[in-house]
Coordinates of C-alpha atoms in Angstrom, one line a residue:
Chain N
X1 CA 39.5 -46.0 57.6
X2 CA 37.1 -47.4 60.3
X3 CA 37.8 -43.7 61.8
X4 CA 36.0 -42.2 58.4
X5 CA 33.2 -44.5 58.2
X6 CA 32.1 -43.9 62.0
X7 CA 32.7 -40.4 61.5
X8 CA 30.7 -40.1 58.3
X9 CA 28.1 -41.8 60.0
X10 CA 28.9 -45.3 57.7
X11 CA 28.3 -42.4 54.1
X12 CA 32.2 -42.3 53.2
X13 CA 34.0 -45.9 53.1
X14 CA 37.6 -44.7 52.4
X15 CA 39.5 -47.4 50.6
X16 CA 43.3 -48.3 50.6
X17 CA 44.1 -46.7 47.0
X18 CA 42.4 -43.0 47.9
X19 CA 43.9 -43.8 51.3
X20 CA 47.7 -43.7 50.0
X21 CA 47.0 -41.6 46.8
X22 CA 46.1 -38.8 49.7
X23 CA 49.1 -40.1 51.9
X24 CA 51.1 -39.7 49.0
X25 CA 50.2 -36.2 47.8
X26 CA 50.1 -34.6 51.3
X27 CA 53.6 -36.1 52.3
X28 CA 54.5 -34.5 48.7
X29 CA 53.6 -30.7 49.4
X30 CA 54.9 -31.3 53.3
X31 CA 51.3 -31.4 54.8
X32 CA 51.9 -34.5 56.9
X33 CA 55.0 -36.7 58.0
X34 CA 56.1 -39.9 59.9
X35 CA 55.1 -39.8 62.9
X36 CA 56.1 -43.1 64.6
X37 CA 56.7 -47.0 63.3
X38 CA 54.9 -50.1 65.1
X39 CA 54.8 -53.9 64.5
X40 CA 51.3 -55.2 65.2
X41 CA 50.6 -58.1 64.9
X42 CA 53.7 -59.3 62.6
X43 CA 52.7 -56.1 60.0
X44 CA 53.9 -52.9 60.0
X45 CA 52.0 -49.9 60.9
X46 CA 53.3 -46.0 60.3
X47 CA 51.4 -43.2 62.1
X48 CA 50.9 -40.1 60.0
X49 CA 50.9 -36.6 61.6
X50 CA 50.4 -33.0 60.7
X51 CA 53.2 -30.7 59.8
X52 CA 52.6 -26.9 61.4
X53 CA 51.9 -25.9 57.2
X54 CA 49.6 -28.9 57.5
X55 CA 47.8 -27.8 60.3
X56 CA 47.3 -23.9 59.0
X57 CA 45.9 -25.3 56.0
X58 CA 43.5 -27.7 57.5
X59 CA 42.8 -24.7 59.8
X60 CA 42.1 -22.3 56.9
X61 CA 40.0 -25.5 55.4
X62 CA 37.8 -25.7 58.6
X63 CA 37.6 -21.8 58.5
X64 CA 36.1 -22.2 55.3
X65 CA 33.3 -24.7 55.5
X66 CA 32.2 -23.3 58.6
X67 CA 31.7 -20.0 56.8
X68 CA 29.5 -21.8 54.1
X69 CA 27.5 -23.7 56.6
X70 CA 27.2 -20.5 58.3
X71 CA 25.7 -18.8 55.5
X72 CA 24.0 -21.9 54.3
X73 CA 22.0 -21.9 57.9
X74 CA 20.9 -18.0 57.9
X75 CA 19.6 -18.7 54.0
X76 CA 17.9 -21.6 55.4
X77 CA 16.6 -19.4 59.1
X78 CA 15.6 -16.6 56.3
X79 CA 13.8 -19.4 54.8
X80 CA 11.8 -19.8 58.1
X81 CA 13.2 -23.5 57.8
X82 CA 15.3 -23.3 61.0
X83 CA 13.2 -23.1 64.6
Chain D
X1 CA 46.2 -73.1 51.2
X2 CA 44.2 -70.9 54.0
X3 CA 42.5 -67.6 53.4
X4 CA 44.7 -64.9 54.7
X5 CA 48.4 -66.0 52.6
X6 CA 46.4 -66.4 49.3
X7 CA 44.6 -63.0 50.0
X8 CA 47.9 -61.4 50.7
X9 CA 49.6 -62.8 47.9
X10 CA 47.0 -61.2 45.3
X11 CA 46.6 -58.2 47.3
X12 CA 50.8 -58.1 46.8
X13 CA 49.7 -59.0 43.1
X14 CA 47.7 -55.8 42.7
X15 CA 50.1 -53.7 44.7
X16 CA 52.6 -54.4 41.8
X17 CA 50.5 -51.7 39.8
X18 CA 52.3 -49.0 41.8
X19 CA 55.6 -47.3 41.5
X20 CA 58.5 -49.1 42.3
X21 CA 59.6 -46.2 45.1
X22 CA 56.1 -46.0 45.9
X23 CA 56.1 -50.2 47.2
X24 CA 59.3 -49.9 48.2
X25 CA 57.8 -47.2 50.8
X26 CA 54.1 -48.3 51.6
X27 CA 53.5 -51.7 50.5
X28 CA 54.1 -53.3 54.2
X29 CA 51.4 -50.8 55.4
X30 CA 48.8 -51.2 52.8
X31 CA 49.2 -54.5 53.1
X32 CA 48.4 -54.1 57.0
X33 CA 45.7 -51.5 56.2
X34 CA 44.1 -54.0 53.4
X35 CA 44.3 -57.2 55.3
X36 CA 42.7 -55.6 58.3
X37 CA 40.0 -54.6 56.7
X38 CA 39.6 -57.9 55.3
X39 CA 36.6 -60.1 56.1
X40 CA 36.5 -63.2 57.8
X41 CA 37.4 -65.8 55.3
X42 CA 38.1 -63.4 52.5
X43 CA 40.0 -65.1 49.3
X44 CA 40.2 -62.8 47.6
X45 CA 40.0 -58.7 46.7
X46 CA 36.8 -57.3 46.4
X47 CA 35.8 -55.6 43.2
X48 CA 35.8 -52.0 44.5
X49 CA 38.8 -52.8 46.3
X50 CA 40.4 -53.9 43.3
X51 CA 39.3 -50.7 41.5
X52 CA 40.1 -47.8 44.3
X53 CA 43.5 -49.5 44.2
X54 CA 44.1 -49.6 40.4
X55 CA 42.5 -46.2 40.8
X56 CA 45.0 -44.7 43.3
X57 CA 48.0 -46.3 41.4
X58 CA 47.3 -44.3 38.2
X59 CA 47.0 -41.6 40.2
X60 CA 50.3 -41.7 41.6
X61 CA 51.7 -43.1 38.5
X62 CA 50.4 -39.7 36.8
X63 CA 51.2 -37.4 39.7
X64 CA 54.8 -36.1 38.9
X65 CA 57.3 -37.6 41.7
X66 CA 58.3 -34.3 42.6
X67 CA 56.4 -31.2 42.2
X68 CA 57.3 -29.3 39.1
X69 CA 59.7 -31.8 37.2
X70 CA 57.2 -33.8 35.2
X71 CA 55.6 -30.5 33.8
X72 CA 58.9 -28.4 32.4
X73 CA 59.7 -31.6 31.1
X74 CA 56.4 -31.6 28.8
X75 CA 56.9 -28.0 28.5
X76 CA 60.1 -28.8 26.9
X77 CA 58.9 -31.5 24.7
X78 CA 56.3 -29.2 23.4
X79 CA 59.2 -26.4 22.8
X80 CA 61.1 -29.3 20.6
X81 CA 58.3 -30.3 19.2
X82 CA 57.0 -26.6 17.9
X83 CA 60.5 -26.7 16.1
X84 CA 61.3 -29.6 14.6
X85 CA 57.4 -31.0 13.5
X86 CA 56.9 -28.1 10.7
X87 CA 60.1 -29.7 9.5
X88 CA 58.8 -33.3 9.4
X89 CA 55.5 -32.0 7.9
X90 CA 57.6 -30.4 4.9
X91 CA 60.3 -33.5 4.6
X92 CA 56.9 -35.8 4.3
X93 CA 54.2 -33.3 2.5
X94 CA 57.0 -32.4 -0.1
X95 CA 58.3 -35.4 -0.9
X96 CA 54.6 -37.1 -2.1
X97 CA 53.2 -34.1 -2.9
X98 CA 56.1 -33.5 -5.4
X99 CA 56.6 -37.3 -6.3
X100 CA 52.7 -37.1 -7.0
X101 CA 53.0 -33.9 -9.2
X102 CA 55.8 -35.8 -11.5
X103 CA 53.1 -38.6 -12.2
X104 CA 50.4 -35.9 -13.6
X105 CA 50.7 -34.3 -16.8
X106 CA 51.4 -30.9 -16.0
X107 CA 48.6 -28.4 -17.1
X108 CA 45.9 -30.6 -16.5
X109 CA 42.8 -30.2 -14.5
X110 CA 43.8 -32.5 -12.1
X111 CA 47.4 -31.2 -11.8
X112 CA 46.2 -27.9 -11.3
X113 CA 44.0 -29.1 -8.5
X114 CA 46.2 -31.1 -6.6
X115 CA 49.2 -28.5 -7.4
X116 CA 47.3 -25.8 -5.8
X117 CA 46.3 -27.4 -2.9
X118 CA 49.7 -28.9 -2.1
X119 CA 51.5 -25.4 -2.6
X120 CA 48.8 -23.9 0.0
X121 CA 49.7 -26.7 2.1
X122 CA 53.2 -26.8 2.1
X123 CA 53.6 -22.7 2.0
X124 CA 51.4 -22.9 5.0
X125 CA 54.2 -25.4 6.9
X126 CA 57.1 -23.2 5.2
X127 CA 55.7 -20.0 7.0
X128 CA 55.3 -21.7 10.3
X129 CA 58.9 -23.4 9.8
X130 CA 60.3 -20.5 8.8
X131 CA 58.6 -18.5 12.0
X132 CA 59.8 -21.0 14.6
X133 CA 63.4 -21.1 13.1
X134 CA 63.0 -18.0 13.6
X135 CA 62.3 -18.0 17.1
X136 CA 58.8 -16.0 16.1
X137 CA 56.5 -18.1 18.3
X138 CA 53.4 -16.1 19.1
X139 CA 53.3 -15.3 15.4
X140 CA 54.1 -19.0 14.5
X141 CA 51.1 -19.9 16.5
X142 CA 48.7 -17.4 14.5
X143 CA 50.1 -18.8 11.2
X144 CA 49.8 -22.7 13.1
X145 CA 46.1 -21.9 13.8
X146 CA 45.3 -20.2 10.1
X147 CA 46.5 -23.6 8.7
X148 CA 44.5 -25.8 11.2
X149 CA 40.9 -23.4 10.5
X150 CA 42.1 -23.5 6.7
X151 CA 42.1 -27.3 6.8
X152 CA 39.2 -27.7 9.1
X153 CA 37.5 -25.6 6.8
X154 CA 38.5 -27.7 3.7
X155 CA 37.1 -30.9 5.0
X156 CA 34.1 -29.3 6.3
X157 CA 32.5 -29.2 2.6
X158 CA 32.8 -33.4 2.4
X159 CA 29.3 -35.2 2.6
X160 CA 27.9 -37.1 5.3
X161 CA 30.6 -36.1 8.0
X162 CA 33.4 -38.3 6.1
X163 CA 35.8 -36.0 6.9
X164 CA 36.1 -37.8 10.7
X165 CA 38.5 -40.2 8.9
X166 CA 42.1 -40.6 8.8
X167 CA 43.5 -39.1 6.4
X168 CA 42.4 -35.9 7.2
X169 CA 42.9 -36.3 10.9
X170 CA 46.3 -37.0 10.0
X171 CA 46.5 -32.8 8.3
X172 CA 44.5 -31.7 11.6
X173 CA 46.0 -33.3 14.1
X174 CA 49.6 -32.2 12.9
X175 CA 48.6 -28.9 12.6
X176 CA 46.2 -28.6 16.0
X177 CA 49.6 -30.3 17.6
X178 CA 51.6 -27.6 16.3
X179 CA 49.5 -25.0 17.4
X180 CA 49.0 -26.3 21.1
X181 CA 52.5 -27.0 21.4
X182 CA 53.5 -23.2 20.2
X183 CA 50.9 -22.0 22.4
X184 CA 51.5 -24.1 25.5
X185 CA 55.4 -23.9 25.7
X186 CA 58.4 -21.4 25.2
X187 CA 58.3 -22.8 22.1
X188 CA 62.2 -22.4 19.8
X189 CA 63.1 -19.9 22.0
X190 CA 63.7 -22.9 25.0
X191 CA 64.4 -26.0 22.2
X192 CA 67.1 -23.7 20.1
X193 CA 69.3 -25.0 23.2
X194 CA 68.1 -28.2 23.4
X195 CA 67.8 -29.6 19.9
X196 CA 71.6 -30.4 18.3
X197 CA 72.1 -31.8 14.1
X198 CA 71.5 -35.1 14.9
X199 CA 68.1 -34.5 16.1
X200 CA 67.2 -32.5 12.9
X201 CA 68.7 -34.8 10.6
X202 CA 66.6 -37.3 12.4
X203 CA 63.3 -35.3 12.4
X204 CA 63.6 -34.9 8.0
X205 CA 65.2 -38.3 7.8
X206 CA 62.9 -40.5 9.1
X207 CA 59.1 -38.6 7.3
X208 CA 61.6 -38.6 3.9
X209 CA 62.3 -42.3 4.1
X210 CA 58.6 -42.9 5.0
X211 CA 57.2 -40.7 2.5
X212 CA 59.9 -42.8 0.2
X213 CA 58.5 -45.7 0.9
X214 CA 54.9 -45.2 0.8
X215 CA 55.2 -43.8 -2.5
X216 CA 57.9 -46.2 -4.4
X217 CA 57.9 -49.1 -3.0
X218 CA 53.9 -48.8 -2.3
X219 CA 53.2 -48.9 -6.2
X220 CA 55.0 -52.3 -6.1
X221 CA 53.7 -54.0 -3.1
X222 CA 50.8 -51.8 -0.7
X223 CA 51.4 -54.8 2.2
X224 CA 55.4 -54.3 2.1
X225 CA 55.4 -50.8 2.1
X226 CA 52.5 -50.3 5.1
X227 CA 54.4 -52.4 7.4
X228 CA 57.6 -51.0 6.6
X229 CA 56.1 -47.6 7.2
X230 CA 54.7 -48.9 10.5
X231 CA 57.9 -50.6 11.5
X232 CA 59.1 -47.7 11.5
X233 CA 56.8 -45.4 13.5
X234 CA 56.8 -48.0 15.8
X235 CA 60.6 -48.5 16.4
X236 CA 60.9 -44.6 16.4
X237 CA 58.8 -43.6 18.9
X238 CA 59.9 -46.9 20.7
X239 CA 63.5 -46.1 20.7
X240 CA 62.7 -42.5 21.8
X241 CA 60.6 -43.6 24.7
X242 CA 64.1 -45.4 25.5
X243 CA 66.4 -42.6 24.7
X244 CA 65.0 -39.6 27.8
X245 CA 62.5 -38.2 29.6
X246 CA 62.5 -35.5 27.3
X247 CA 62.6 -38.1 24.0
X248 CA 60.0 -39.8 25.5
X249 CA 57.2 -37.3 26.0
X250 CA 58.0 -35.7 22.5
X251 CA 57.3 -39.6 21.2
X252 CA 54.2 -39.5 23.5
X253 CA 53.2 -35.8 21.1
X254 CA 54.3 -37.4 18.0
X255 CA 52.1 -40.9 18.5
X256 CA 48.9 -39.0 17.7
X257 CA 49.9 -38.0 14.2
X258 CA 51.8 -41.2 14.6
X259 CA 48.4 -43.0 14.9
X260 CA 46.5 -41.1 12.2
X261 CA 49.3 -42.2 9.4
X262 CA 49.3 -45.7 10.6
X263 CA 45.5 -45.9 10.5
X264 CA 45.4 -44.3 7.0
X265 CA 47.7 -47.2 5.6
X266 CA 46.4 -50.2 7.6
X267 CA 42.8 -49.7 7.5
X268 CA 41.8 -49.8 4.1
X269 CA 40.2 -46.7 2.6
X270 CA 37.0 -48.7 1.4
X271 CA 36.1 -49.1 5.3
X272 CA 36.9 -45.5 6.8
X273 CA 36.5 -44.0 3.4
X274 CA 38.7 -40.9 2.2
X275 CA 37.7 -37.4 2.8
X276 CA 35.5 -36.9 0.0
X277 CA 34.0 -40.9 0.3
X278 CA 30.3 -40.9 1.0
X279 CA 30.4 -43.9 2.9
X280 CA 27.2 -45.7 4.7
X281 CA 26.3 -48.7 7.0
X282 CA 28.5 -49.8 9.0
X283 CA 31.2 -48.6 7.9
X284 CA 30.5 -44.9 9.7
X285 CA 30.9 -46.2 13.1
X286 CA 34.7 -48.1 12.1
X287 CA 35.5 -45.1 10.8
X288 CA 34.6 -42.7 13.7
X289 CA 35.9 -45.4 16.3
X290 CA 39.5 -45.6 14.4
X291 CA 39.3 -41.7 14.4
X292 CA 38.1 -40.8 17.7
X293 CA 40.0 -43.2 19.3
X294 CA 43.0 -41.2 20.4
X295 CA 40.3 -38.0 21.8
X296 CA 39.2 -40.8 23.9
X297 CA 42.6 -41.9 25.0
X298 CA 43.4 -38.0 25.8
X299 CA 40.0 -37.2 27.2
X300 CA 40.9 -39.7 29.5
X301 CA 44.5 -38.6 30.6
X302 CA 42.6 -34.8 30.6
X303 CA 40.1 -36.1 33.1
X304 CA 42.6 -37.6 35.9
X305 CA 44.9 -34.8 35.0
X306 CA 42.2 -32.2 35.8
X307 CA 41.1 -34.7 39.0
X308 CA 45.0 -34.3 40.0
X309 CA 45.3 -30.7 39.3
X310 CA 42.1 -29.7 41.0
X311 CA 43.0 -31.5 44.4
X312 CA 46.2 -30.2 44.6
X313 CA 45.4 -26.4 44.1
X314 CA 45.7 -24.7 47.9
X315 CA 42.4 -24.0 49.3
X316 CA 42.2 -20.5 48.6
X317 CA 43.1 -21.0 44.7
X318 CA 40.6 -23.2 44.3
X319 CA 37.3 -20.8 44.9
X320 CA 39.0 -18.8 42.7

């Protein structure tokens, strides 16, 4: 969660409930699995990792937005916006 | 007591809103993941805390625990409903419309009236029985649909928007009910199989004993016979909800037209008024709150439904 925040630059503050609604679903179409079990600090902590079907579709995901922000840029160079 | 035990404990208190399976799995980790992110100090859940986890349990509460169980199984409900409501509409319809006839002099105005409304009516319900029973389902829809724009067309002409009451939500909704649940399943086709005697007998016995009531004992004593008729409903759709899966989401279709009688006997007609009741001041926005209520309740199921729906759809589906 601290991972999403610094990544977001502090704009997305992912919470517990999305947290495990999104564990939940992706472990229910086979996106992610159990990676590994540890006890820190008397609690219990399960690592998540991409399945291969996981990875395509975050893949294919990545594909995608970088094709929008791709086009979004040249609109904006047309634009004379970019220098 | 210090800070982190009585944090836990009501963090363990809101965790309760999930899925048994679901804690039985996860609630260990979430714990972990919520007490680390705690504060220093922190008593108790924070507001948006408490929210994204109420949140994310209905979520998972609503998602069906395996991928294409929970929807057959309304597809299903909506087949047995298609079949057996037309039959409930003509135990219940019949039986007051007729025991209403027997009190009017026949030939007068008023018989004529009522008569000819109550033999559109019920003719309407008898094509659209007979068509399901028939296993006719795309033209049981049409003739579903003709009676739902014929009745929405036959409130339209009441002042002041008193048709948003009850009574006539109660003809709507049954027949909009019907309709969807033609359109939106395999309709008798996949319920022939399903349905057995007892569930017919059940489906005219229990709108003939209520229409019973409401009519004879009704002219005796209005209390006793409303919360008989309520009882009733009530334990139904309860004991169906305990019965199966497949009971309980055809008690989750009938609870709307379920709702609309209830509301028709309980509130009394001087406060939502009756179709044709010009009706002012506050008693409007009663009315329109005891009617809308249930869009409300199923704009709001919709909503997360569409939420769910829309975040699971693969990547490509969704530009689509």
């Amino acid at each position: 969660m601290t991972d999403v925040a610094s990544i977001s630059g502090g704009r997305v503050k992912l919470r517990a409930g999305t947290l495990y609604a999104a564990l939940d679903r992706l472990a229910d179409e086979k996106l992610i699995e159990v990676d590994r079990e540890e006890v820190v600090d008397a609690r219990l902590r399960r690592y998540y990792r991409l399945t291969p079907p996981g990875a395509q579709r975050l893949a294919a995901e990545v594909e995608r937005i970088r094709a929008h922000s791709a086009v979004a840029a040249q609109r904006l160079d047309l634009l004379g916006g970019l220098t | 007591m210090s800070a982190a035990p009585a944090l836990e404990g009501r963090y363990r208190r809101l965790l309760r809103m999930y899925p048994a399976a679901h804690r039985r799995q996860h609630q260990d980790e979430m714990l972990g993941v919520l007490m680390t992110g705690a504060r220093a100090g922190q008593h108790r859940p924070g507001l948006a805390d408490t929210a994204n986890l109420t949140w994310g349990a209905l979520l998972i509460r609503l998602r069906p625990a395996r991928p294409g169980t929970a929807w057959p199984l309304w597809r299903d409900a909506l087949a047995v409903v298609s079949v057996l409501l037309p039959l409930m509409v003509l135990a219940y319809s019949g039986l007051l419309g007729v025991a209403t006839l027997a009190t009017l002099r026949v030939g007068s105005p008023i018989f004529n009236a009522f008569g000819g409304y109550e033999a559109k009516l019920l003719g309407g319900w008898a094509i659209v029985a007979v068509l399901a029973l028939l296993r006719l389902r795309r033209t049981a829809a049409l003739a579903a649909a003709a009676l739902l724009i014929w009745l929405a067309y036959s409130f339209a002409d009441a002042p002041n928007w008193s048709y948003i009451s009850a009574p006539s939500m109660l003809g709507l909704s049954v027949a909009g009910l019907e309709t969807a649940a033609l359109l939106a399943s395999r309709g008798p086709r996949r319920a022939m199989p399903i349905i057995n005697w007892r569930h017919y007998a059940l489906a005219l016995a229990v709108p003939l004993g209520v229409a019973s009531v409401s009519n004879w004992v009704w002219l005796a004593d209005p209390v006793v016979s409303n919360s008989i008729v309520t009882t009733a409903c009530v334990v139904t759709l309860a004991g169906m909800t305990l019965a199966s899966p497949l009971a309980r989401r055809v008690a989750a279709c009938l609870a709307i037209p379920a709702y609309y009688l209830v509301a028709t006997l309980l509130v009394p007609p001087s406060l939502i008024g009756g179709p044709y009741e010009v009706t002012s001041g506050w008693e409007g926005p009663l009315r329109v709150t005891v009617t809308c209520a249930p869009f409300a309740v199923l704009l709001g199921v919709a909503f997360v439904v569409a939420l769910r729906t829309v975040r699971h759809a693969p990547a490509g589906s969704r530009e689509a």
